[in-house]
mmCIF file of C-alpha atoms in Angstrom:
data_model
loop_
_atom_site.group_PDB
_atom_site.id
_atom_site.type_symbol
_atom_site.label_atom_id
_atom_site.label_comp_id
_atom_site.label_asym_id
_atom_site.label_seq_id
_atom_site.Cartn_x
_atom_site.Cartn_y
_atom_site.Cartn_z
ATOM 1 C CA MET C 23 -43.346 -8.439 70.390
ATOM 2 C CA LEU C 24 -42.229 -11.810 71.794
ATOM 3 C CA PHE C 25 -41.120 -14.634 69.495
ATOM 4 C CA GLN C 26 -43.470 -17.020 71.280
ATOM 5 C CA ALA C 27 -46.402 -14.914 70.021
ATOM 6 C CA LEU C 28 -45.556 -15.858 66.412
ATOM 7 C CA THR C 29 -46.792 -19.495 66.714
ATOM 8 C CA LEU C 30 -43.723 -20.921 64.986
ATOM 9 C CA PRO C 31 -43.117 -24.667 64.468
ATOM 10 C CA GLU C 32 -41.715 -26.371 67.562
ATOM 11 C CA PRO C 33 -38.261 -27.276 66.092
ATOM 12 C CA LEU C 34 -37.724 -23.639 65.096
ATOM 13 C CA SER C 35 -38.971 -22.299 68.441
ATOM 14 C CA GLN C 36 -36.514 -24.596 70.198
ATOM 15 C CA GLY C 37 -33.603 -23.195 68.164
ATOM 16 C CA ILE C 38 -34.701 -19.613 68.874
ATOM 17 C CA ASP C 39 -34.882 -20.346 72.614
ATOM 18 C CA GLU C 40 -31.417 -21.935 72.640
ATOM 19 C CA ALA C 41 -30.028 -18.902 70.791
ATOM 20 C CA GLY C 42 -31.304 -16.738 73.654
ATOM 21 C CA PHE C 43 -33.824 -14.774 71.576
ATOM 22 C CA THR C 44 -36.971 -13.732 73.450
ATOM 23 C CA GLU C 45 -38.139 -10.336 72.173
ATOM 24 C CA CYS C 46 -38.185 -9.181 68.548
ATOM 25 C CA THR C 47 -36.075 -6.222 67.476
ATOM 26 C CA PRO C 48 -37.893 -3.421 65.604
ATOM 27 C CA ILE C 49 -36.912 -4.752 62.162
ATOM 28 C CA GLN C 50 -38.052 -8.247 63.170
ATOM 29 C CA ALA C 51 -41.331 -6.981 64.638
ATOM 30 C CA LEU C 52 -42.133 -5.133 61.400
ATOM 31 C CA THR C 53 -41.046 -7.762 58.896
ATOM 32 C CA LEU C 54 -41.896 -11.135 60.455
ATOM 33 C CA PRO C 55 -45.709 -10.697 60.406
ATOM 34 C CA LEU C 56 -45.375 -9.940 56.681
ATOM 35 C CA THR C 57 -42.799 -12.557 55.722
ATOM 36 C CA LEU C 58 -44.366 -15.355 57.760
ATOM 37 C CA GLY C 59 -47.554 -14.604 55.837
ATOM 38 C CA GLY C 60 -45.741 -15.200 52.551
ATOM 39 C CA LYS C 61 -45.172 -11.578 51.498
ATOM 40 C CA ASP C 62 -42.023 -10.415 49.703
ATOM 41 C CA VAL C 63 -40.157 -7.791 51.739
ATOM 42 C CA ALA C 64 -37.331 -5.343 51.049
ATOM 43 C CA GLY C 65 -36.107 -4.329 54.495
ATOM 44 C CA GLN C 66 -33.753 -1.603 55.664
ATOM 45 C CA GLY C 67 -32.499 -1.283 59.204
ATOM 46 C CA GLN C 68 -29.387 -0.206 61.036
ATOM 47 C CA THR C 69 -26.556 -2.697 61.305
ATOM 48 C CA GLY C 70 -26.773 -5.042 64.253
ATOM 49 C CA THR C 71 -30.571 -4.936 64.487
ATOM 50 C CA GLY C 72 -31.324 -8.585 63.713
ATOM 51 C CA LYS C 73 -31.979 -8.654 59.959
ATOM 52 C CA THR C 74 -30.237 -12.035 59.554
ATOM 53 C CA ALA C 75 -32.451 -13.697 62.170
ATOM 54 C CA ALA C 76 -35.521 -12.152 60.509
ATOM 55 C CA PHE C 77 -34.927 -13.839 57.166
ATOM 56 C CA LEU C 78 -33.642 -17.106 58.649
ATOM 57 C CA ILE C 79 -36.716 -17.528 60.859
ATOM 58 C CA THR C 80 -38.948 -16.913 57.829
ATOM 59 C CA LEU C 81 -36.926 -19.376 55.754
ATOM 60 C CA PHE C 82 -37.089 -22.214 58.300
ATOM 61 C CA ASP C 83 -40.788 -21.616 58.959
ATOM 62 C CA ARG C 84 -41.596 -21.835 55.231
ATOM 63 C CA LEU C 85 -39.505 -24.954 54.599
ATOM 64 C CA LEU C 86 -40.942 -26.746 57.640
ATOM 65 C CA ARG C 87 -44.507 -26.124 56.454
ATOM 66 C CA GLN C 88 -43.972 -27.208 52.834
ATOM 67 C CA ALA C 89 -42.892 -30.367 51.044
ATOM 68 C CA GLY C 90 -39.273 -31.063 50.069
ATOM 69 C CA GLY C 91 -37.495 -30.329 46.807
ATOM 70 C CA GLY C 92 -36.400 -33.833 45.748
ATOM 71 C CA GLY C 93 -32.745 -33.408 46.717
ATOM 72 C CA GLN C 94 -32.313 -30.026 45.022
ATOM 73 C CA PRO C 95 -31.836 -26.771 47.005
ATOM 74 C CA ARG C 96 -35.085 -25.389 48.395
ATOM 75 C CA ALA C 97 -33.700 -22.064 49.629
ATOM 76 C CA LEU C 98 -30.917 -19.797 48.385
ATOM 77 C CA ILE C 99 -29.227 -17.002 50.346
ATOM 78 C CA LEU C 100 -26.800 -14.737 48.460
ATOM 79 C CA ALA C 101 -24.262 -12.462 50.159
ATOM 80 C CA PRO C 102 -21.416 -10.342 48.761
ATOM 81 C CA THR C 103 -18.461 -11.537 50.879
ATOM 82 C CA ARG C 104 -17.109 -14.854 52.065
ATOM 83 C CA GLU C 105 -16.998 -13.684 55.675
ATOM 84 C CA LEU C 106 -20.687 -12.810 55.601
ATOM 85 C CA VAL C 107 -21.550 -16.186 54.049
ATOM 86 C CA VAL C 108 -19.685 -17.959 56.855
ATOM 87 C CA GLN C 109 -21.494 -15.905 59.484
ATOM 88 C CA ILE C 110 -24.949 -16.520 57.981
ATOM 89 C CA GLU C 111 -24.157 -20.242 57.851
ATOM 90 C CA HIS C 112 -23.223 -20.163 61.543
ATOM 91 C CA ASP C 113 -26.456 -18.368 62.471
ATOM 92 C CA ALA C 114 -28.498 -20.750 60.307
ATOM 93 C CA ARG C 115 -27.040 -23.801 62.014
ATOM 94 C CA LEU C 116 -27.777 -22.223 65.395
ATOM 95 C CA LEU C 117 -31.400 -21.255 64.712
ATOM 96 C CA GLY C 118 -32.138 -24.342 62.623
ATOM 97 C CA ALA C 119 -30.369 -26.865 64.849
ATOM 98 C CA HIS C 120 -33.558 -28.927 65.329
ATOM 99 C CA CYS C 121 -35.168 -28.370 61.916
ATOM 100 C CA GLY C 122 -33.350 -31.217 60.176
ATOM 101 C CA PHE C 123 -32.254 -29.320 57.058
ATOM 102 C CA SER C 124 -28.900 -29.759 55.333
ATOM 103 C CA ILE C 125 -27.028 -26.456 54.899
ATOM 104 C CA LEU C 126 -24.072 -25.723 52.628
ATOM 105 C CA ALA C 127 -21.925 -22.596 52.404
ATOM 106 C CA VAL C 128 -20.600 -22.027 48.868
ATOM 107 C CA TYR C 129 -17.752 -19.518 48.461
ATOM 108 C CA GLY C 130 -14.362 -19.208 46.828
ATOM 109 C CA GLY C 131 -10.912 -19.810 48.235
ATOM 110 C CA VAL C 132 -11.506 -23.154 49.997
ATOM 111 C CA ASP C 133 -12.874 -26.689 49.598
ATOM 112 C CA TYR C 134 -13.766 -26.519 45.902
ATOM 113 C CA GLN C 135 -14.149 -30.270 45.402
ATOM 114 C CA LYS C 136 -15.755 -30.854 48.803
ATOM 115 C CA GLN C 137 -18.363 -28.155 48.176
ATOM 116 C CA ARG C 138 -18.981 -29.554 44.708
ATOM 117 C CA GLU C 139 -19.536 -33.118 45.958
ATOM 118 C CA THR C 140 -21.823 -31.996 48.799
ATOM 119 C CA LEU C 141 -23.889 -29.865 46.425
ATOM 120 C CA ARG C 142 -24.190 -32.718 43.932
ATOM 121 C CA ALA C 143 -25.310 -35.099 46.706
ATOM 122 C CA GLY C 144 -28.174 -32.743 47.571
ATOM 123 C CA VAL C 145 -28.742 -30.022 50.152
ATOM 124 C CA ASP C 146 -31.778 -28.072 51.335
ATOM 125 C CA ILE C 147 -30.270 -24.622 51.888
ATOM 126 C CA VAL C 148 -27.430 -22.989 49.953
ATOM 127 C CA ILE C 149 -25.711 -19.868 51.314
ATOM 128 C CA GLY C 150 -23.149 -18.454 48.933
ATOM 129 C CA THR C 151 -21.352 -15.763 47.019
ATOM 130 C CA PRO C 152 -22.477 -15.432 43.385
ATOM 131 C CA GLY C 153 -19.177 -16.310 41.682
ATOM 132 C CA ARG C 154 -18.582 -19.798 43.107
ATOM 133 C CA LEU C 155 -22.277 -20.697 42.793
ATOM 134 C CA ILE C 156 -22.343 -19.740 39.100
ATOM 135 C CA ASP C 157 -19.290 -21.918 38.541
ATOM 136 C CA TYR C 158 -21.201 -24.955 39.842
ATOM 137 C CA LEU C 159 -24.357 -24.034 37.917
ATOM 138 C CA LYS C 160 -22.443 -23.910 34.639
ATOM 139 C CA GLN C 161 -21.073 -27.390 35.414
ATOM 140 C CA LYS C 162 -24.667 -28.551 36.076
ATOM 141 C CA VAL C 163 -23.667 -29.741 39.539
ATOM 142 C CA CYS C 164 -27.131 -28.773 40.784
ATOM 143 C CA SER C 165 -30.360 -27.098 39.696
ATOM 144 C CA LEU C 166 -32.089 -24.127 41.299
ATOM 145 C CA LYS C 167 -35.498 -24.935 39.813
ATOM 146 C CA ALA C 168 -36.806 -26.179 43.183
ATOM 147 C CA VAL C 169 -35.865 -23.012 45.105
ATOM 148 C CA ASP C 170 -38.901 -21.809 47.042
ATOM 149 C CA MET C 171 -37.212 -18.915 48.864
ATOM 150 C CA LEU C 172 -34.569 -16.425 47.758
ATOM 151 C CA VAL C 173 -32.770 -14.073 50.137
ATOM 152 C CA ILE C 174 -30.339 -11.356 49.018
ATOM 153 C CA ASP C 175 -28.371 -9.866 51.890
ATOM 154 C CA GLU C 176 -26.448 -6.577 51.650
ATOM 155 C CA ALA C 177 -27.873 -5.939 48.175
ATOM 156 C CA ASP C 178 -26.316 -2.475 47.915
ATOM 157 C CA ARG C 179 -22.889 -4.040 48.374
ATOM 158 C CA MET C 180 -23.667 -6.381 45.501
ATOM 159 C CA PHE C 181 -23.860 -3.302 43.285
ATOM 160 C CA ASP C 182 -20.635 -1.858 44.681
ATOM 161 C CA LEU C 183 -18.728 -5.064 43.987
ATOM 162 C CA GLY C 184 -20.116 -5.398 40.471
ATOM 163 C CA PHE C 185 -22.261 -8.475 41.079
ATOM 164 C CA ILE C 186 -25.288 -7.240 39.138
ATOM 165 C CA GLY C 187 -24.493 -9.387 36.073
ATOM 166 C CA ASP C 188 -23.956 -12.464 38.262
ATOM 167 C CA LEU C 189 -27.191 -11.785 40.133
ATOM 168 C CA ARG C 190 -29.201 -11.682 36.923
ATOM 169 C CA TYR C 191 -27.596 -14.945 35.764
ATOM 170 C CA ILE C 192 -28.653 -16.655 39.003
ATOM 171 C CA LEU C 193 -32.143 -15.119 38.894
ATOM 172 C CA ARG C 194 -32.680 -16.597 35.416
ATOM 173 C CA SER C 195 -31.862 -20.029 36.881
ATOM 174 C CA LEU C 196 -34.631 -19.777 39.506
ATOM 175 C CA PRO C 197 -38.366 -20.428 39.205
ATOM 176 C CA PRO C 198 -40.440 -17.338 38.223
ATOM 177 C CA TYR C 199 -40.600 -14.640 40.911
ATOM 178 C CA ASP C 200 -44.281 -15.323 41.635
ATOM 179 C CA ARG C 201 -43.564 -18.988 42.428
ATOM 180 C CA ARG C 202 -41.130 -18.278 45.240
ATOM 181 C CA GLN C 203 -40.826 -15.919 48.210
ATOM 182 C CA ASN C 204 -38.188 -13.192 47.893
ATOM 183 C CA LEU C 205 -36.568 -11.250 50.724
ATOM 184 C CA MET C 206 -33.940 -8.526 50.551
ATOM 185 C CA PHE C 207 -32.261 -6.870 53.535
ATOM 186 C CA SER C 208 -29.608 -4.194 53.879
ATOM 187 C CA ALA C 209 -28.589 -1.316 56.102
ATOM 188 C CA THR C 210 -29.095 0.982 53.119
ATOM 189 C CA LEU C 211 -31.717 0.631 50.393
ATOM 190 C CA ASN C 212 -30.986 3.143 47.665
ATOM 191 C CA HIS C 213 -32.722 3.776 44.341
ATOM 192 C CA ARG C 214 -30.562 1.294 42.423
ATOM 193 C CA VAL C 215 -31.313 -1.489 44.880
ATOM 194 C CA MET C 216 -35.053 -0.859 44.770
ATOM 195 C CA GLU C 217 -34.958 -1.042 40.963
ATOM 196 C CA LEU C 218 -33.494 -4.535 41.315
ATOM 197 C CA ALA C 219 -36.094 -5.366 43.972
ATOM 198 C CA TYR C 220 -39.000 -4.573 41.672
ATOM 199 C CA GLU C 221 -37.312 -6.575 38.925
ATOM 200 C CA PHE C 222 -37.031 -9.913 40.770
ATOM 201 C CA MET C 223 -39.573 -9.616 43.619
ATOM 202 C CA ASN C 224 -43.341 -10.069 43.653
ATOM 203 C CA MET C 225 -44.872 -6.721 44.704
ATOM 204 C CA PRO C 226 -42.536 -6.333 47.706
ATOM 205 C CA GLU C 227 -43.440 -4.490 50.886
ATOM 206 C CA GLU C 228 -40.803 -1.860 51.646
ATOM 207 C CA VAL C 229 -39.960 -1.777 55.359
ATOM 208 C CA ARG C 230 -37.594 0.820 56.798
ATOM 209 C CA VAL C 231 -36.583 1.113 60.433
ATOM 210 C CA ASP C 232 -35.004 4.374 61.601
ATOM 211 C CA ALA C 233 -34.605 5.487 57.988
ATOM 212 C CA ASP C 234 -33.857 9.040 59.133
ATOM 213 C CA GLN C 235 -31.133 7.899 61.526
ATOM 214 C CA LEU C 236 -28.572 5.758 59.753
ATOM 215 C CA THR C 237 -26.206 5.446 62.716
ATOM 216 C CA ALA C 238 -27.352 3.727 65.910
ATOM 217 C CA ALA C 239 -28.101 5.957 68.891
ATOM 218 C CA ASN C 240 -26.026 3.771 71.218
ATOM 219 C CA ILE C 241 -22.801 4.443 69.298
ATOM 220 C CA GLU C 242 -20.711 7.296 70.681
ATOM 221 C CA GLU C 243 -19.075 9.003 67.699
ATOM 222 C CA VAL C 244 -15.993 11.200 67.941
ATOM 223 C CA LEU C 245 -13.672 12.778 65.350
ATOM 224 C CA TYR C 246 -10.071 13.929 65.691
ATOM 225 C CA HIS C 247 -8.392 16.160 63.121
ATOM 226 C CA VAL C 248 -4.763 15.096 62.844
ATOM 227 C CA ALA C 249 -1.868 15.444 60.422
ATOM 228 C CA SER C 250 -1.142 12.246 58.511
ATOM 229 C CA LYS C 251 2.374 12.024 59.967
ATOM 230 C CA GLU C 252 0.907 12.080 63.493
ATOM 231 C CA LYS C 253 -1.926 9.576 62.961
ATOM 232 C CA PHE C 254 -0.143 6.560 64.404
ATOM 233 C CA SER C 255 1.140 8.620 67.319
ATOM 234 C CA LEU C 256 -2.447 9.561 68.168
ATOM 235 C CA LEU C 257 -3.779 6.057 67.518
ATOM 236 C CA LEU C 258 -1.268 4.565 69.943
ATOM 237 C CA GLY C 259 -2.217 7.132 72.564
ATOM 238 C CA LEU C 260 -5.910 6.336 72.144
ATOM 239 C CA LEU C 261 -5.289 2.595 72.378
ATOM 240 C CA ARG C 262 -3.396 3.114 75.628
ATOM 241 C CA ARG C 263 -5.895 5.557 77.152
ATOM 242 C CA GLU C 264 -9.218 3.987 76.196
ATOM 243 C CA ALA C 265 -10.416 0.721 77.701
ATOM 244 C CA MET C 266 -10.499 -1.111 74.378
ATOM 245 C CA GLU C 267 -11.378 -4.750 74.976
ATOM 246 C CA ARG C 268 -11.845 -5.626 71.310
ATOM 247 C CA VAL C 269 -11.236 -3.091 68.543
ATOM 248 C CA MET C 270 -11.565 -3.014 64.764
ATOM 249 C CA ILE C 271 -9.397 -0.530 62.872
ATOM 250 C CA PHE C 272 -10.429 0.266 59.304
ATOM 251 C CA VAL C 273 -8.096 1.379 56.531
ATOM 252 C CA ASN C 274 -8.815 2.132 52.882
ATOM 253 C CA THR C 275 -6.068 0.054 51.262
ATOM 254 C CA LYS C 276 -4.207 -3.185 51.818
ATOM 255 C CA ARG C 277 -0.890 -1.325 51.669
ATOM 256 C CA GLU C 278 -1.906 1.039 54.474
ATOM 257 C CA GLY C 279 -3.140 -1.911 56.511
ATOM 258 C CA GLU C 280 0.173 -3.733 56.155
ATOM 259 C CA ARG C 281 2.088 -0.598 57.138
ATOM 260 C CA LEU C 282 -0.129 -0.105 60.179
ATOM 261 C CA GLN C 283 0.208 -3.717 61.299
ATOM 262 C CA ALA C 284 4.006 -3.458 61.058
ATOM 263 C CA LEU C 285 3.913 -0.378 63.296
ATOM 264 C CA MET C 286 1.589 -2.122 65.765
ATOM 265 C CA THR C 287 3.881 -5.152 65.925
ATOM 266 C CA ALA C 288 6.963 -2.966 66.474
ATOM 267 C CA ASN C 289 5.199 -1.377 69.454
ATOM 268 C CA ASP C 290 4.045 -4.628 71.080
ATOM 269 C CA CYS C 291 0.390 -4.241 70.059
ATOM 270 C CA LYS C 292 -0.951 -7.617 68.994
ATOM 271 C CA SER C 293 -2.947 -7.286 65.785
ATOM 272 C CA ARG C 294 -3.682 -8.992 62.471
ATOM 273 C CA MET C 295 -4.872 -7.612 59.145
ATOM 274 C CA ILE C 296 -7.415 -8.910 56.645
ATOM 275 C CA SER C 297 -8.134 -7.711 53.130
ATOM 276 C CA GLY C 298 -9.537 -9.186 49.954
ATOM 277 C CA ASP C 299 -6.066 -10.399 48.942
ATOM 278 C CA VAL C 300 -5.467 -12.465 52.084
ATOM 279 C CA ALA C 301 -5.933 -16.214 51.520
ATOM 280 C CA GLN C 302 -9.386 -17.393 52.595
ATOM 281 C CA GLU C 303 -8.205 -19.977 55.138
ATOM 282 C CA LYS C 304 -6.002 -17.342 56.751
ATOM 283 C CA ARG C 305 -8.853 -14.808 56.813
ATOM 284 C CA LEU C 306 -11.167 -17.294 58.475
ATOM 285 C CA LYS C 307 -8.569 -18.172 61.120
ATOM 286 C CA ILE C 308 -7.960 -14.500 61.897
ATOM 287 C CA MET C 309 -11.715 -13.914 62.232
ATOM 288 C CA ARG C 310 -12.076 -16.950 64.526
ATOM 289 C CA ASP C 311 -9.268 -15.703 66.768
ATOM 290 C CA PHE C 312 -10.791 -12.224 66.900
ATOM 291 C CA LYS C 313 -14.263 -13.532 67.742
ATOM 292 C CA ALA C 314 -12.829 -15.832 70.417
ATOM 293 C CA GLY C 315 -10.983 -12.965 72.098
ATOM 294 C CA LYS C 316 -7.523 -14.329 71.290
ATOM 295 C CA LEU C 317 -6.802 -11.274 69.119
ATOM 296 C CA PRO C 318 -7.558 -7.841 70.628
ATOM 297 C CA VAL C 319 -7.095 -5.734 67.473
ATOM 298 C CA LEU C 320 -8.267 -6.473 63.939
ATOM 299 C CA ILE C 321 -7.090 -4.218 61.099
ATOM 300 C CA ALA C 322 -9.288 -4.482 58.029
ATOM 301 C CA THR C 323 -10.257 -2.995 54.718
ATOM 302 C CA ASP C 324 -13.959 -2.740 53.882
ATOM 303 C CA VAL C 325 -14.098 -6.486 53.244
ATOM 304 C CA ALA C 326 -15.023 -6.708 56.966
ATOM 305 C CA SER C 327 -17.354 -3.715 57.162
ATOM 306 C CA ARG C 328 -20.550 -5.357 55.971
ATOM 307 C CA GLY C 329 -22.894 -7.577 57.917
ATOM 308 C CA LEU C 330 -20.388 -9.264 60.214
ATOM 309 C CA HIS C 331 -21.660 -9.775 63.752
ATOM 310 C CA ILE C 332 -18.871 -9.973 66.310
ATOM 311 C CA GLU C 333 -19.971 -9.712 69.900
ATOM 312 C CA GLY C 334 -18.050 -7.484 72.265
ATOM 313 C CA VAL C 335 -16.453 -5.062 69.781
ATOM 314 C CA SER C 336 -16.064 -2.098 72.124
ATOM 315 C CA HIS C 337 -14.458 0.306 69.637
ATOM 316 C CA VAL C 338 -14.281 0.907 65.905
ATOM 317 C CA ILE C 339 -11.528 3.218 64.654
ATOM 318 C CA ASN C 340 -11.518 4.758 61.197
ATOM 319 C CA TYR C 341 -7.770 5.135 60.769
ATOM 320 C CA ASP C 342 -8.674 6.290 57.266
ATOM 321 C CA LEU C 343 -12.021 7.988 56.714
ATOM 322 C CA PRO C 344 -13.849 6.023 53.985
ATOM 323 C CA GLU C 345 -14.238 7.572 50.556
ATOM 324 C CA ASP C 346 -17.761 6.120 50.264
ATOM 325 C CA SER C 347 -20.157 7.667 52.791
ATOM 326 C CA GLU C 348 -22.199 4.461 53.115
ATOM 327 C CA ASP C 349 -19.095 2.591 54.259
ATOM 328 C CA TYR C 350 -18.896 4.881 57.309
ATOM 329 C CA VAL C 351 -22.307 3.602 58.452
ATOM 330 C CA HIS C 352 -21.352 -0.022 57.920
ATOM 331 C CA ARG C 353 -17.941 0.320 59.565
ATOM 332 C CA ILE C 354 -19.141 1.863 62.808
ATOM 333 C CA GLY C 355 -22.015 -0.628 62.850
ATOM 334 C CA ARG C 356 -19.519 -3.342 63.849
ATOM 335 C CA THR C 357 -19.829 -2.015 67.420
ATOM 336 C CA ALA C 358 -22.926 -1.494 69.601
ATOM 337 C CA ARG C 359 -24.669 -4.517 68.145
ATOM 338 C CA ALA C 360 -27.796 -6.177 69.515
ATOM 339 C CA GLY C 361 -28.508 -3.384 71.982
ATOM 340 C CA ALA C 362 -24.975 -3.007 73.354
ATOM 341 C CA THR C 363 -23.083 0.302 73.473
ATOM 342 C CA GLY C 364 -19.889 1.164 71.635
ATOM 343 C CA LYS C 365 -17.600 3.946 70.504
ATOM 344 C CA ALA C 366 -16.553 4.935 66.979
ATOM 345 C CA ILE C 367 -13.409 7.052 66.631
ATOM 346 C CA SER C 368 -12.444 8.640 63.314
ATOM 347 C CA LEU C 369 -9.093 10.193 62.425
ATOM 348 C CA ALA C 370 -9.360 12.854 59.721
ATOM 349 C CA ASP C 371 -6.029 13.725 58.133
ATOM 350 C CA GLU C 372 -5.467 16.065 55.179
ATOM 351 C CA ARG C 373 -6.813 13.527 52.675
ATOM 352 C CA GLY C 374 -9.612 12.133 54.826
ATOM 353 C CA ALA C 375 -11.012 15.584 55.590
ATOM 354 C CA LEU C 376 -12.091 15.783 51.945
ATOM 355 C CA SER C 377 -14.642 13.012 52.591
ATOM 356 C CA LEU C 378 -15.951 14.455 55.846
ATOM 357 C CA GLU C 379 -18.590 16.809 54.428
ATOM 358 C CA ALA C 380 -20.176 14.063 52.318
ATOM 359 C CA ILE C 381 -20.200 11.618 55.235
ATOM 360 C CA GLU C 382 -21.894 14.090 57.574
ATOM 361 C CA ALA C 383 -24.453 15.002 54.900
ATOM 362 C CA TYR C 384 -25.230 11.312 54.396
ATOM 363 C CA ILE C 385 -25.651 10.428 58.082
ATOM 364 C CA GLY C 386 -27.592 13.634 58.720
ATOM 365 C CA HIS C 387 -25.526 15.034 61.579
ATOM 366 C CA PRO C 388 -22.027 16.359 62.248
ATOM 367 C CA ILE C 389 -19.600 13.964 63.900
ATOM 368 C CA PRO C 390 -18.689 15.436 67.326
ATOM 369 C CA THR C 391 -15.132 16.764 67.242
ATOM 370 C CA GLU C 392 -12.572 16.528 70.033
ATOM 371 C CA TRP C 393 -9.139 18.127 70.054
ATOM 372 C CA ALA C 394 -6.316 15.893 71.165
ATOM 373 C CA GLU C 395 -4.095 17.289 73.911
ATOM 374 C CA ASP C 396 -0.347 16.983 73.471
ATOM 375 C CA ASP C 397 -0.052 14.306 76.129
ATOM 376 C CA LEU C 398 -2.340 12.005 74.122
ATOM 377 C CA PHE C 399 0.259 11.667 71.359
ATOM 378 C CA VAL C 400 2.896 8.954 71.831
ATOM 379 C CA THR C 401 6.043 10.440 70.381
ATOM 380 C CA ASP C 402 8.563 7.786 71.425
ATOM 381 C CA PHE C 403 7.015 4.910 69.498
ATOM 382 C CA LYS C 404 9.224 2.478 67.609
ATOM 383 C CA ARG C 405 9.452 2.694 63.852
ATOM 384 C CA ALA C 406 8.643 -0.369 61.799
ATOM 385 C CA ALA C 407 11.390 -2.027 59.788
ATOM 386 C CA ARG C 408 11.189 -1.342 56.087
ATOM 387 C CA PRO C 409 10.089 -4.348 54.019
ATOM 388 C CA VAL C 410 12.844 -6.022 52.015
ATOM 389 C CA ARG C 411 12.415 -5.273 48.350
ATOM 390 C CA SER C 412 12.875 -8.007 45.818
ATOM 391 C CA GLY C 413 16.066 -7.867 43.787
ATOM 392 C CA LYS C 414 17.979 -10.039 41.357
ATOM 393 C CA GLY C 415 19.260 -12.332 44.080
ATOM 394 C CA PRO C 416 18.522 -13.317 47.692
ATOM 395 C CA ASN C 417 21.119 -10.864 49.018
ATOM 396 C CA ALA C 418 20.483 -8.039 46.566
ATOM 397 C CA ASN C 419 19.326 -5.608 49.230
ATOM 398 C CA ARG C 420 21.335 -6.821 52.183
ATOM 399 C CA ILE C 421 23.648 -4.245 53.731
ATOM 400 C CA PRO C 422 27.007 -5.739 54.763
ATOM 401 C CA GLU C 423 28.175 -5.511 58.356
ATOM 402 C CA GLY C 424 30.751 -2.895 57.484
ATOM 403 C CA GLY C 425 28.114 -0.488 56.230
ATOM 404 C CA ALA C 426 26.528 0.389 52.923
ATOM 405 C CA LYS C 427 27.962 -0.903 49.700
ATOM 406 C CA LYS C 428 30.437 1.402 48.014
ATOM 407 C CA ARG C 429 29.839 2.098 44.385
ATOM 408 C CA PRO C 430 32.827 1.078 42.216
ATOM 409 C CA ARG C 431 34.787 3.912 40.663
ATOM 410 C CA ARG C 432 34.418 4.399 36.970
ATOM 411 C CA ARG C 433 37.675 4.300 35.080
ATOM 412 C CA ARG C 434 38.412 7.306 32.973
ATOM 413 C CA SER C 435 39.189 6.519 29.388
#
């Protein structure tokens, strides 16, 4: 189905054309006829299939055809992570460039007063994480009583991150569910999410695309079994052998990510690491550099596994296999987006192998296994310097030029 067949308002059609969209993806073709007709929809589709464009096109179409909200927000989009909020804002400004609506991204870590003043002055569309938005609502900076459309993106992740209480607080601040349109999209719609859907939506249509195939067909998956002490040796060999233009490497913990980045730096592999503890301004700069091609390797915890669209990611590497099976689907979905092809490589060490059976049961197929030849391992790599531990003084852990400190002899009494 072509977008021009949808008879959208001219300002919206112009934004779609400038974004380079011509033909609807399967999730768009199934949902847009319903959502443009005013129906509530809970949609599931593989990552990278155009769910964000589906709800943004519906949102702009509805706002263009209806009267304004008197300076209060007319549409609210909720997402679980700051990075996803920033990306949705970018896509909204692209598709809605000629629609004339004011858009504000509300999230923690940056611009508290600036966001507050902009929200108080009045905006049409708010895209935000629940926590920062609730903070402004409690201060009565704005009202959500004029919201005509609600979108919840990555709803299953909202559960994982414990946002359910915050969601219900925000829902109580909105008009009744039958006086607004409600859309919910995610790569996975489980039983818990659908319970929430029936709680805040008005008889939603459930739309699932490729529900039996959670991983995209254009992703080449491969698994290597490797001892934990040889993981970096194999990773370095893979990075040197494969034509990796832009790669995301996922780890389970911040500590492992920092250790891996130190090893990469010691071996002249340019990389940066993001996790939930990294300052927001720094995270955004790292993401900008990665998207612009200035940074070839991004190391990340699962803060970057959901919803982010980064063009040209040729490879995803699970340096650690995720403990949550759903995270495997979202991680490898960072490659092969919008019809492109990509490769997902997983390294299963002694600990990670414990998660393998559950992951394969969840995705419905075994991950093809390859056995690494000896020449693929890089054995002469440089070790990373150990981090300096904090002591009582600035030189507490410094080793003098003459060697290690000698312990003073104890006098015998």
